[in-house]
XYZ file of C-alpha atoms in Angstrom:
677
model
C 231.383 150.850 112.780
C 231.016 154.124 114.647
C 227.937 156.282 114.838
C 228.150 159.484 112.855
C 225.984 162.546 112.871
C 225.020 161.822 109.287
C 222.893 158.827 110.237
C 219.192 159.271 109.713
C 215.942 158.126 111.285
C 214.910 156.075 108.209
C 216.640 152.910 109.405
C 213.632 151.265 111.041
C 212.915 147.578 111.424
C 210.957 147.594 108.147
C 213.195 149.803 106.000
C 216.567 148.378 106.989
C 218.189 145.508 105.037
C 217.586 143.427 108.188
C 214.890 141.412 106.281
C 213.006 138.340 107.303
C 214.664 136.015 104.834
C 217.972 136.468 106.664
C 216.404 134.885 109.769
C 214.730 132.019 107.889
C 215.938 128.461 108.143
C 217.156 128.528 104.543
C 219.636 131.281 105.374
C 220.940 129.822 108.587
C 224.426 130.077 107.186
C 224.265 133.850 107.334
C 223.640 133.680 111.084
C 226.106 130.961 111.979
C 229.628 131.768 112.946
C 231.209 129.099 110.777
C 229.391 130.004 107.549
C 230.092 133.745 107.659
C 233.264 134.167 105.687
C 233.369 137.911 105.931
C 235.667 139.785 108.348
C 239.248 139.098 109.365
C 240.583 136.756 112.046
C 241.630 139.732 114.152
C 238.081 140.968 114.281
C 236.901 137.512 115.286
C 239.413 137.247 118.109
C 238.586 140.726 119.305
C 234.835 139.903 119.381
C 235.427 136.654 121.284
C 237.556 138.462 123.800
C 234.859 141.066 124.358
C 232.261 138.322 124.805
C 234.510 136.527 127.313
C 234.849 139.692 129.357
C 231.049 140.000 129.707
C 229.711 139.341 133.167
C 226.297 138.378 134.573
C 226.607 140.992 137.304
C 223.967 143.704 137.342
C 226.741 146.285 137.897
C 228.158 145.619 134.404
C 224.835 146.207 132.655
C 224.576 149.492 130.786
C 221.443 151.451 131.637
C 219.328 152.724 128.709
C 220.154 156.201 127.562
C 216.507 157.237 127.304
C 214.784 157.509 130.696
C 211.200 158.189 129.667
C 210.179 154.654 130.761
C 207.199 152.927 129.106
C 205.802 156.108 127.615
C 204.702 155.486 123.988
C 207.091 157.038 121.500
C 204.095 158.213 119.492
C 203.849 161.083 121.930
C 207.231 162.378 120.659
C 206.293 162.018 117.004
C 205.958 165.753 116.387
C 208.797 166.747 118.739
C 212.480 167.339 117.903
C 213.641 165.037 120.657
C 212.873 161.425 121.487
C 213.279 161.576 125.265
C 215.556 162.583 128.088
C 218.826 161.160 129.361
C 219.709 160.531 132.977
C 220.790 164.160 133.412
C 217.473 165.477 132.124
C 218.814 166.722 128.816
C 216.830 166.205 125.664
C 217.906 163.453 123.327
C 217.739 164.992 119.889
C 216.417 162.943 116.988
C 218.869 162.041 114.278
C 218.493 163.561 110.888
C 216.594 161.348 108.503
C 218.709 159.543 105.915
C 217.458 158.861 102.441
C 216.894 155.358 101.233
C 219.545 155.616 98.513
C 222.208 156.854 100.951
C 221.280 154.120 103.442
C 221.472 151.469 100.725
C 224.886 152.618 99.512
C 226.200 152.817 103.059
C 224.931 149.353 103.960
C 226.271 147.823 100.701
C 229.829 148.830 101.590
C 229.518 147.724 105.224
C 230.335 144.007 105.730
C 228.893 144.000 109.260
C 225.557 145.519 108.290
C 223.684 142.208 108.795
C 224.508 142.396 112.521
C 223.113 145.895 113.085
C 219.729 146.578 114.704
C 218.038 149.945 114.926
C 216.998 150.803 118.523
C 213.967 153.032 118.127
C 213.742 153.643 121.878
C 217.241 155.207 122.145
C 217.345 156.331 118.473
C 220.591 154.534 117.659
C 221.943 151.481 115.912
C 223.204 148.517 117.902
C 225.570 145.868 116.580
C 225.161 142.337 117.963
C 228.068 139.983 118.447
C 228.498 136.682 116.637
C 227.743 134.809 119.873
C 224.410 136.589 120.147
C 223.735 135.743 116.499
C 224.367 132.082 117.277
C 221.913 132.253 120.189
C 219.252 133.795 117.945
C 219.878 131.137 115.287
C 219.428 128.304 117.833
C 216.253 129.843 119.214
C 214.787 130.089 115.705
C 215.442 126.363 115.262
C 213.622 125.592 118.534
C 216.777 124.657 120.409
C 218.176 125.859 123.697
C 220.044 129.195 123.498
C 223.323 127.762 124.833
C 225.083 124.719 123.399
C 226.288 123.484 126.783
C 222.710 122.853 128.020
C 221.350 119.286 127.745
C 217.553 119.460 127.177
C 217.074 115.766 127.993
C 219.192 114.951 131.038
C 219.061 111.534 132.670
C 216.661 111.256 135.596
C 218.433 111.069 138.919
C 216.451 109.427 141.720
C 217.688 111.118 144.876
C 215.719 108.871 147.213
C 217.190 105.597 148.423
C 214.581 102.836 148.585
C 216.806 100.090 149.889
C 216.112 99.004 153.484
C 213.476 101.688 153.927
C 210.376 100.362 155.710
C 208.285 103.520 155.721
C 206.680 105.560 152.908
C 207.814 108.987 151.953
C 205.051 110.536 154.013
C 203.111 108.977 156.875
C 200.516 111.729 157.009
C 196.869 110.508 156.993
C 194.866 110.739 153.794
C 193.009 114.054 153.551
C 189.228 114.002 153.689
C 188.836 115.510 150.238
C 190.191 112.327 148.638
C 187.231 110.147 149.643
C 184.398 112.682 150.041
C 182.676 113.708 146.782
C 183.147 117.323 145.924
C 179.866 119.243 145.922
C 181.362 121.894 143.665
C 182.217 119.292 141.047
C 178.677 117.921 141.356
C 177.192 121.383 140.804
C 179.436 121.887 137.818
C 178.400 118.533 136.313
C 174.694 119.299 136.870
C 175.163 122.670 135.213
C 176.856 121.100 132.188
C 174.197 118.387 131.891
C 171.422 120.997 131.957
C 173.221 123.025 129.309
C 173.611 119.963 127.078
C 169.934 119.018 127.407
C 168.745 122.532 126.597
C 171.058 122.782 123.616
C 173.307 125.500 124.984
C 176.361 123.297 124.493
C 176.630 121.749 121.057
C 179.199 119.131 120.194
C 181.100 119.025 116.980
C 179.625 116.868 114.300
C 181.504 113.635 113.663
C 183.875 113.739 110.791
C 182.642 112.202 107.609
C 184.241 108.912 106.819
C 186.162 108.659 103.554
C 184.165 107.310 100.673
C 185.876 103.950 100.434
C 184.068 100.882 99.194
C 184.813 97.238 98.709
C 185.683 96.367 95.165
C 183.879 93.030 95.360
C 181.301 94.110 97.954
C 177.538 94.232 97.725
C 176.141 96.951 95.495
C 173.380 97.766 97.953
C 175.841 99.331 100.401
C 177.329 101.905 98.053
C 176.267 105.503 98.422
C 176.095 106.003 94.636
C 173.120 103.692 94.394
C 170.965 105.680 96.835
C 168.841 107.604 94.377
C 166.163 110.164 94.943
C 162.611 108.845 95.166
C 162.361 105.088 94.805
C 164.939 103.037 96.637
C 167.579 101.404 94.515
C 167.215 97.657 94.142
C 170.206 95.985 92.487
C 169.634 93.416 89.818
C 170.163 89.793 90.821
C 173.523 88.572 89.680
C 173.750 85.464 87.490
C 175.232 82.345 88.952
C 178.972 82.026 88.669
C 180.310 79.185 86.483
C 181.042 75.929 88.246
C 183.127 72.858 87.507
C 180.855 71.681 84.701
C 181.538 74.915 82.709
C 185.285 74.266 82.772
C 187.048 73.517 79.479
C 188.635 70.457 81.136
C 186.056 69.196 83.681
C 186.332 66.052 85.721
C 185.077 62.754 84.373
C 182.009 62.669 86.611
C 180.735 65.944 85.094
C 180.856 64.687 81.475
C 177.582 62.914 80.525
C 177.576 59.721 78.534
C 175.957 59.360 75.140
C 172.951 57.640 76.657
C 172.401 60.566 79.009
C 172.695 62.999 76.114
C 170.064 61.009 74.177
C 167.783 61.028 77.220
C 167.894 64.845 77.240
C 166.032 64.847 73.944
C 163.048 63.116 75.563
C 162.694 65.849 78.197
C 160.678 69.013 77.886
C 162.626 71.959 76.675
C 162.342 73.826 79.963
C 163.638 70.769 81.846
C 166.678 70.153 79.674
C 170.066 71.273 80.991
C 171.169 74.583 79.502
C 174.779 73.476 79.085
C 176.357 70.084 78.406
C 179.964 69.815 79.654
C 182.688 68.907 77.161
C 186.413 68.351 77.477
C 189.069 70.154 75.426
C 192.821 69.733 75.317
C 193.584 73.411 75.783
C 191.790 76.739 76.077
C 192.586 77.607 72.437
C 190.487 74.681 71.288
C 187.321 75.990 73.021
C 184.891 77.235 70.314
C 182.694 80.292 70.654
C 179.535 79.810 72.691
C 176.670 79.638 70.220
C 174.014 80.796 72.694
C 175.956 83.771 74.035
C 173.956 86.376 72.101
C 170.628 84.762 72.899
C 171.320 84.435 76.618
C 172.591 88.031 76.767
C 169.365 89.221 75.163
C 167.266 87.156 77.597
C 169.245 88.621 80.459
C 168.482 92.164 79.284
C 164.790 91.294 79.027
C 164.791 89.930 82.554
C 166.406 93.070 83.908
C 163.995 95.302 82.000
C 160.684 93.484 82.418
C 161.035 91.575 85.690
C 159.712 93.551 88.710
C 161.816 93.547 91.834
C 160.704 94.214 95.402
C 162.771 94.624 98.521
C 161.962 92.296 101.395
C 163.489 93.239 104.698
C 164.317 90.240 106.765
C 165.299 90.700 110.369
C 166.891 87.795 112.150
C 165.502 88.143 115.647
C 165.078 85.392 118.159
C 161.326 85.119 118.897
C 162.087 84.382 122.541
C 163.763 87.775 122.916
C 160.514 89.539 121.962
C 158.614 88.044 124.856
C 158.437 90.279 127.938
C 160.443 89.145 130.919
C 157.863 88.069 133.466
C 158.482 86.813 136.974
C 158.314 83.111 137.683
C 154.947 81.619 138.593
C 156.477 80.094 141.696
C 157.207 83.562 143.036
C 153.584 84.644 142.465
C 151.919 81.887 144.444
C 149.401 81.346 145.928
C 146.762 81.350 143.180
C 144.022 78.849 142.185
C 145.340 76.035 140.020
C 143.422 72.775 140.601
C 139.803 71.842 141.201
C 139.344 70.968 144.863
C 135.564 70.610 145.234
C 132.396 70.385 143.155
C 128.987 71.599 144.318
C 126.223 69.470 142.765
C 122.501 70.013 143.205
C 121.194 72.310 140.492
C 119.308 70.865 137.558
C 119.978 73.718 135.176
C 122.728 76.147 134.253
C 124.104 78.047 137.266
C 123.879 81.645 136.146
C 125.285 83.519 139.177
C 127.409 83.144 142.320
C 127.973 85.225 145.431
C 130.242 84.596 148.421
C 129.326 85.681 151.948
C 131.581 88.304 153.615
C 133.199 85.806 156.018
C 133.807 83.271 153.244
C 131.908 80.470 155.022
C 128.855 80.417 152.756
C 128.207 80.718 149.055
C 124.914 81.390 147.300
C 124.018 80.348 143.761
C 121.141 81.019 141.411
C 120.103 78.770 138.540
C 117.684 78.674 135.657
C 115.937 75.730 137.348
C 114.121 78.229 139.568
C 116.102 77.654 142.786
C 118.472 79.635 144.992
C 120.855 77.550 147.073
C 123.195 78.331 149.968
C 126.241 76.067 150.304
C 128.826 75.539 153.003
C 132.217 76.156 151.456
C 134.328 73.752 153.518
C 132.088 70.686 153.098
C 130.161 71.420 149.916
C 126.879 70.728 151.719
C 123.705 72.502 150.595
C 122.014 73.937 153.699
C 119.206 76.007 152.204
C 117.069 75.905 149.053
C 114.498 78.476 147.882
C 112.223 77.475 145.031
C 111.351 80.887 143.665
C 109.567 79.556 140.590
C 111.478 81.603 138.014
C 114.828 81.939 136.353
C 117.404 83.400 138.748
C 119.635 85.712 136.724
C 121.763 87.216 139.496
C 122.429 86.796 143.227
C 124.368 89.212 145.454
C 125.204 88.814 149.130
C 125.144 91.815 151.444
C 128.799 92.758 152.193
C 128.134 93.430 155.898
C 128.812 90.318 158.042
C 125.893 91.105 160.411
C 123.346 91.346 157.589
C 122.721 87.951 155.987
C 120.577 89.264 153.154
C 120.509 87.897 149.617
C 119.480 90.023 146.656
C 118.305 87.887 143.749
C 116.935 88.816 140.352
C 114.056 86.441 139.664
C 112.605 86.743 136.177
C 112.003 90.533 135.881
C 112.046 91.726 139.502
C 114.380 91.869 142.506
C 113.846 89.706 145.585
C 115.507 90.391 148.981
C 115.772 87.212 151.116
C 116.801 86.391 154.639
C 119.544 83.783 154.402
C 118.581 82.432 157.859
C 122.146 81.786 158.998
C 123.924 83.041 162.078
C 122.620 83.449 165.650
C 119.063 84.348 166.596
C 119.801 88.008 167.334
C 121.238 88.539 163.846
C 118.288 86.789 162.268
C 115.823 88.938 164.207
C 117.531 92.139 163.044
C 117.512 90.843 159.471
C 113.781 90.006 159.605
C 113.000 93.431 160.996
C 115.027 95.062 158.262
C 113.190 93.083 155.568
C 109.716 94.076 156.751
C 107.755 96.989 155.288
C 105.512 98.520 157.933
C 103.906 101.125 155.700
C 103.560 101.815 152.056
C 106.586 103.094 150.207
C 106.531 106.722 149.073
C 106.323 105.660 145.440
C 103.020 103.878 146.085
C 101.477 106.875 147.822
C 101.977 109.067 144.793
C 98.899 109.663 142.727
C 98.634 110.936 139.220
C 99.685 109.944 135.753
C 103.350 109.392 136.723
C 104.041 105.742 137.316
C 106.594 104.950 140.071
C 109.876 103.390 138.988
C 109.958 100.728 141.775
C 107.376 99.268 144.120
C 108.502 97.870 147.481
C 106.218 94.938 148.359
C 106.397 92.403 151.179
C 106.924 88.828 150.030
C 105.001 86.686 152.478
C 106.172 83.348 151.147
C 109.895 83.934 151.807
C 109.595 86.674 154.479
C 111.371 89.098 152.236
C 110.821 92.124 150.011
C 110.030 92.185 146.324
C 111.080 95.241 144.290
C 108.838 95.426 141.247
C 110.455 97.379 138.378
C 108.804 98.767 135.279
C 111.074 96.581 133.103
C 113.279 93.534 133.485
C 116.301 93.923 135.793
C 119.696 92.671 134.581
C 122.180 93.270 137.426
C 122.268 94.114 141.132
C 125.260 95.328 143.188
C 125.614 96.300 146.879
C 127.365 99.303 148.389
C 130.291 98.382 150.659
C 128.367 99.675 153.724
C 125.460 97.310 153.033
C 122.579 99.824 153.133
C 122.504 100.929 149.491
C 122.304 98.812 146.369
C 121.806 99.511 142.693
C 119.906 97.803 139.908
C 120.214 98.211 136.148
C 117.276 98.060 133.774
C 118.607 97.925 130.208
C 116.451 100.658 128.715
C 117.027 104.033 127.156
C 115.054 106.172 129.627
C 116.204 107.967 132.773
C 115.118 105.102 135.050
C 117.651 102.658 133.600
C 119.956 102.918 136.658
C 118.302 103.015 140.071
C 119.670 103.490 143.587
C 117.869 101.885 146.549
C 118.190 102.389 150.306
C 117.280 99.349 152.368
C 116.812 101.082 155.717
C 114.313 103.653 154.372
C 112.800 101.405 151.661
C 113.376 104.208 149.187
C 114.385 104.200 145.513
C 115.348 106.986 143.114
C 116.952 107.414 139.703
C 119.989 109.774 139.889
C 120.570 110.170 136.143
C 118.335 112.093 133.820
C 120.043 110.892 130.684
C 122.663 108.269 129.841
C 124.839 108.250 126.708
C 123.877 104.678 125.825
C 122.231 101.499 126.919
C 123.525 100.606 130.425
C 124.982 97.149 130.967
C 126.202 97.183 134.572
C 126.703 99.568 137.495
C 128.994 99.217 140.538
C 129.964 101.321 143.556
C 133.470 102.506 144.380
C 135.027 100.327 147.129
C 135.773 103.263 149.451
C 134.653 106.602 147.970
C 131.382 108.191 146.905
C 131.947 107.301 143.270
C 129.711 105.350 140.928
C 130.665 103.452 137.751
C 128.132 102.917 134.957
C 129.127 100.690 132.021
C 127.386 101.101 128.680
C 128.097 99.125 125.528
C 131.131 101.234 124.569
C 132.053 103.417 127.554
C 132.437 103.414 131.326
C 131.285 106.626 132.988
C 132.501 107.586 136.465
C 130.129 109.762 138.522
C 130.617 111.660 141.753
C 127.470 110.955 143.772
C 128.071 113.798 146.193
C 128.497 116.455 143.507
C 126.045 114.751 141.113
C 128.319 115.157 138.100
C 130.389 113.042 135.757
C 134.101 112.826 136.528
C 135.605 110.630 133.799
C 134.602 108.738 130.711
C 136.601 105.606 129.934
C 136.752 104.500 126.298
C 136.948 100.705 126.027
C 137.358 100.328 122.277
C 135.609 96.916 122.298
C 132.514 95.737 120.488
C 130.259 95.499 123.546
C 130.988 95.500 127.280
C 129.599 92.509 129.181
C 130.962 92.879 132.754
C 132.957 95.207 134.980
C 134.901 94.975 138.256
C 136.677 97.572 140.427
C 140.040 97.038 142.117
C 139.916 97.259 145.961
C 142.124 100.364 145.698
C 139.559 102.019 143.436
C 141.965 103.410 140.820
C 141.956 100.433 138.436
C 139.070 98.905 136.518
C 138.793 95.739 134.415
C 136.156 95.327 131.729
C 135.117 92.169 129.875
C 133.627 92.247 126.397
C 131.622 90.015 124.119
C 134.484 89.712 121.626
C 136.738 87.923 124.142
C 138.857 90.961 125.118
C 139.697 92.019 128.663
C 140.670 95.679 129.181
C 142.565 97.042 132.179
C 142.046 100.743 132.927
C 144.309 102.856 135.103
C 142.058 105.827 135.821
C 144.958 107.959 137.072
C 146.919 107.355 133.888
C 144.474 107.654 130.997
C 140.906 107.201 129.856
C 142.018 104.529 127.398
C 142.926 100.942 128.330
C 146.353 100.430 129.845
C 146.326 96.794 128.672
C 143.978 94.949 126.330
C 144.229 91.152 126.614
C 142.774 88.901 123.941
C 142.438 85.768 126.032
C 139.134 84.022 125.360
C 137.760 82.693 122.107
C 134.137 83.495 122.976
C 132.220 86.046 125.019
C 133.503 86.961 128.474
C 130.694 86.448 130.970
C 132.271 87.762 134.180
C 135.393 89.505 135.535
C 136.326 89.872 139.205
C 139.089 91.159 141.493
C 140.276 89.527 144.691
C 139.842 91.709 147.785
C 143.111 90.707 149.473
C 145.508 89.070 146.989
C 146.810 90.685 143.753
C 144.649 88.417 141.598
C 141.882 88.887 139.057
C 140.008 86.398 136.889
C 137.712 86.190 133.895
C 135.256 83.525 132.752
C 133.978 82.861 129.271
C 131.552 80.778 127.297
C 134.489 78.780 125.897
C 134.372 76.706 129.141
C 137.543 78.263 130.575
C 138.448 80.681 133.335
C 141.689 82.671 133.253
C 143.557 83.675 136.412
C 145.946 86.653 136.303
C 148.389 88.281 138.675
C 147.618 92.000 138.868
C 149.891 93.925 141.223
C 149.061 97.606 141.724
C 151.909 99.613 143.290
C 151.549 102.595 145.583
C 154.211 104.398 143.562
C 152.400 106.312 140.834
C 155.460 106.211 138.572
C 155.352 102.396 138.417
C 152.842 100.756 136.117
C 150.721 97.796 137.256
C 152.220 94.355 136.728
C 149.932 91.955 134.825
C 151.024 88.317 134.473
C 148.868 85.447 133.110
C 148.969 82.591 135.607
C 146.584 79.732 134.895
C 143.832 78.520 132.558
C 141.199 76.640 134.542
C 139.262 73.986 132.663
C 136.716 71.401 133.746
C 133.292 72.700 132.799
C 131.506 71.203 129.830
C 129.512 73.110 127.253
C 125.728 73.085 127.310
C 123.730 74.695 124.496
C 126.872 76.524 123.365
C 127.483 78.080 126.788
C 130.367 77.465 129.186
C 131.379 79.247 132.424
C 128.677 81.784 133.300
C 130.105 83.395 136.449
C 133.208 83.451 138.675
C 133.895 84.858 142.141
C 136.911 84.913 144.478
C 136.852 83.856 148.113
C 137.118 87.025 150.274
C 140.024 85.701 152.382
C 141.628 82.743 150.580
C 143.155 82.547 147.079
C 140.236 80.383 145.914
C 138.052 80.820 142.857
C 134.451 79.674 142.423
C 133.099 79.107 138.906
C 129.508 78.487 137.827
C 128.939 76.592 134.605
C 126.139 75.846 132.198
C 126.615 72.157 133.091
C 124.824 72.844 136.454
C 128.091 72.498 138.431
C 129.909 74.850 140.776
C 133.650 74.278 141.007
C 136.093 75.432 143.671
C 139.715 75.911 142.502
C 142.495 76.112 145.102
C 146.267 76.394 145.106
C-alpha cells in the first residue's frame, strides 16, 4: 500500500488498530505465516523474494529520513515540521486523519495488521511476514530464527588422552590461600549492623494450620485460650477384649465367680461382666449407658484438674563438669600423725613461718610447741587460764607467740632458734619504760596497758574487756585484737616495736567478730555478724562493704592474692567473695551440718579448708586466675574425719602448713591431727 498525502497524524501506536490482543499468545495465528489466509500467492512469493534479497551489509541499510538525532519530538509539538532530512529541508507533518476515515481505510486494507506508524519519521512502515514470524517467536520466548539450536551438544575441544600435564602449570596465586582483609572488614561491618538492628531479617513464614486427626488435644492452637491455660479432660479408657460381643473363653467368668461378685463391696465389683453373643445384632442395649454418661459429665464438671509439667532430664547432666581429683593433687587426704598431750579441748593452732614448729592452746591452761616432723612436744607453758587463741609471728627471725589467755593478750618468747635470735626476741619483749597509755592522767581510761610478765619473760596486754581474736601483720611488727563490744575500742591496732596501741575506728556498724590484715597492701578487713568491711589504713576510710547474707559470721580468711575472701558462718555456710567482681558472695557452699569454727587459705597451693563442730574438716580446691575474665574454680576435694565429739563440739580450728599441702586440725577431743597427701 502506497503512502498518500491524505494520510493523517492520528495513526499513533495507541489509536491504530495495531492492538495488544493481536500480539497475545491467543492470537498467534494472526502473526504466523501459515495461519494468515489473506493475500494471494503472488504477493507471498514477491515478499519472500524481497526478503531473500536482503543483505547484512551496512551499505544496504537505509538511513533514517529524519536527521535530528535523539532530540525529543516534544520540542516539535507546536511546529509544522517534525525534523530535517539529510539535505537540511524541513520534513512537513502529515495532515491529521479523523478516526472514522482511518477506521474505514484500515477495514478495507487486508495488510493493515502489518503496518506500524513511525513517529520519528512521520510515516507508516509495513513489516514483512518473516519479520512477523520473528516477532511471534520472540513473544513466545524462543530464539528469533528457526535455524538456531538453543541447546547444542557440548563439544570438548581438549584431548585428555595421553596428556600428563594439567591445562596450566602456573603456580597458585597468593590470594587463594591468604584471607582477604576486605572480606573480613565487610563481614565485621555486617555483624555490627545485625547486632545493632540495622539489618533485619524477614520473619519466618507461618506454618499451615495442619493438625493430626488422632493427635493430642493439648497441641492444637484452638485450645490455647486467653487467661487460664487449657487443660484437656482425661479420656476414658478404650474398650478391651472383655467388652467384645464375642470374647475369648478366658475372659468369660464362671457362675461361681459371678456369685462371688455379690459378696464384694459395691466399689470393688467389676463394672462390666463379659458375655458372649452369636452376632452383633443379638447384643442388647447397655442398661447403664445413661447413668455412666451422667457420671462422666459430673466428673468433667466437678473434678478439678491441674497441669503438672514433667521434664525428663538425666540428673547426672545437671551436675557441673569438674576436673578429676587426680589432676588436682596434692591435697591432704589421710591422717599421718597425731599430737597427744593436752588434757582438754584444743581451741587454737598456729604454724611457725618455716613450717618446722606448731603451737597449740587448750582449755587445760597450757600452751604447747610441737615439732612437726616427729610430733614431739618441746615446750609447755602453764599459763593458768583458758587459752582461746594462739598466733605465731609471721617473720622467721621473730619467734614470738601471741596468746589470748582468759581476757588478756600474752606475748611469749618461743625460745627456739639460735642464741642471737633469742636475744633479739627477749629485747623486743621487754618494756623499759611505761607505755604512753599509762602516763595519761585524768578520767579517760586507757584502752590497753602494756605490762611486763616476769614469769614467762613476756608482755601482757591488759584490755578493758575480754579479747576474742588476735592476728599479725605480714611484716611482723603490727598485730590487731578484737574485743566484741559496741564501743569505738572494739578493734585495736598494736605496734610491737614502740609498745603502742590505738583504736582506728570511731564507730563500727555492728558487733565485730574478727579482723585481719591484707597479705600485701595497707588494707584492713573487719568482720561483723552480717558484713565484712574493707578499710584503707593509709587513707583512713572504708573502701568496700561485703554482704554475706548468712545468719552470723564466725571466721574469715584472706587469699594470698588479696582479692578473694572466704567467710564461715554459724549456720554451716561458707561464702566465697571476689572483691573485684561484686560485694555479694560469688559462691555460697552449704557443706557442714553445724557451726563452722575456722576457715583458712593455703599460702602456696590453691587450697582452702573449713572446720566445723560436726567433727569434720572439708578441703577444697580454689584456683584464682590472673585473667580477670575467668572466674575462680572451686572444687570440693575431701572430707576429713577422725575427731570425736566432746560436749557437742568437734573440730575447733584448722591451719595449713606454709610450704607443704598438709592440714592441721584441733579437736575438742584434746587431739591435734596432721593430714597429708
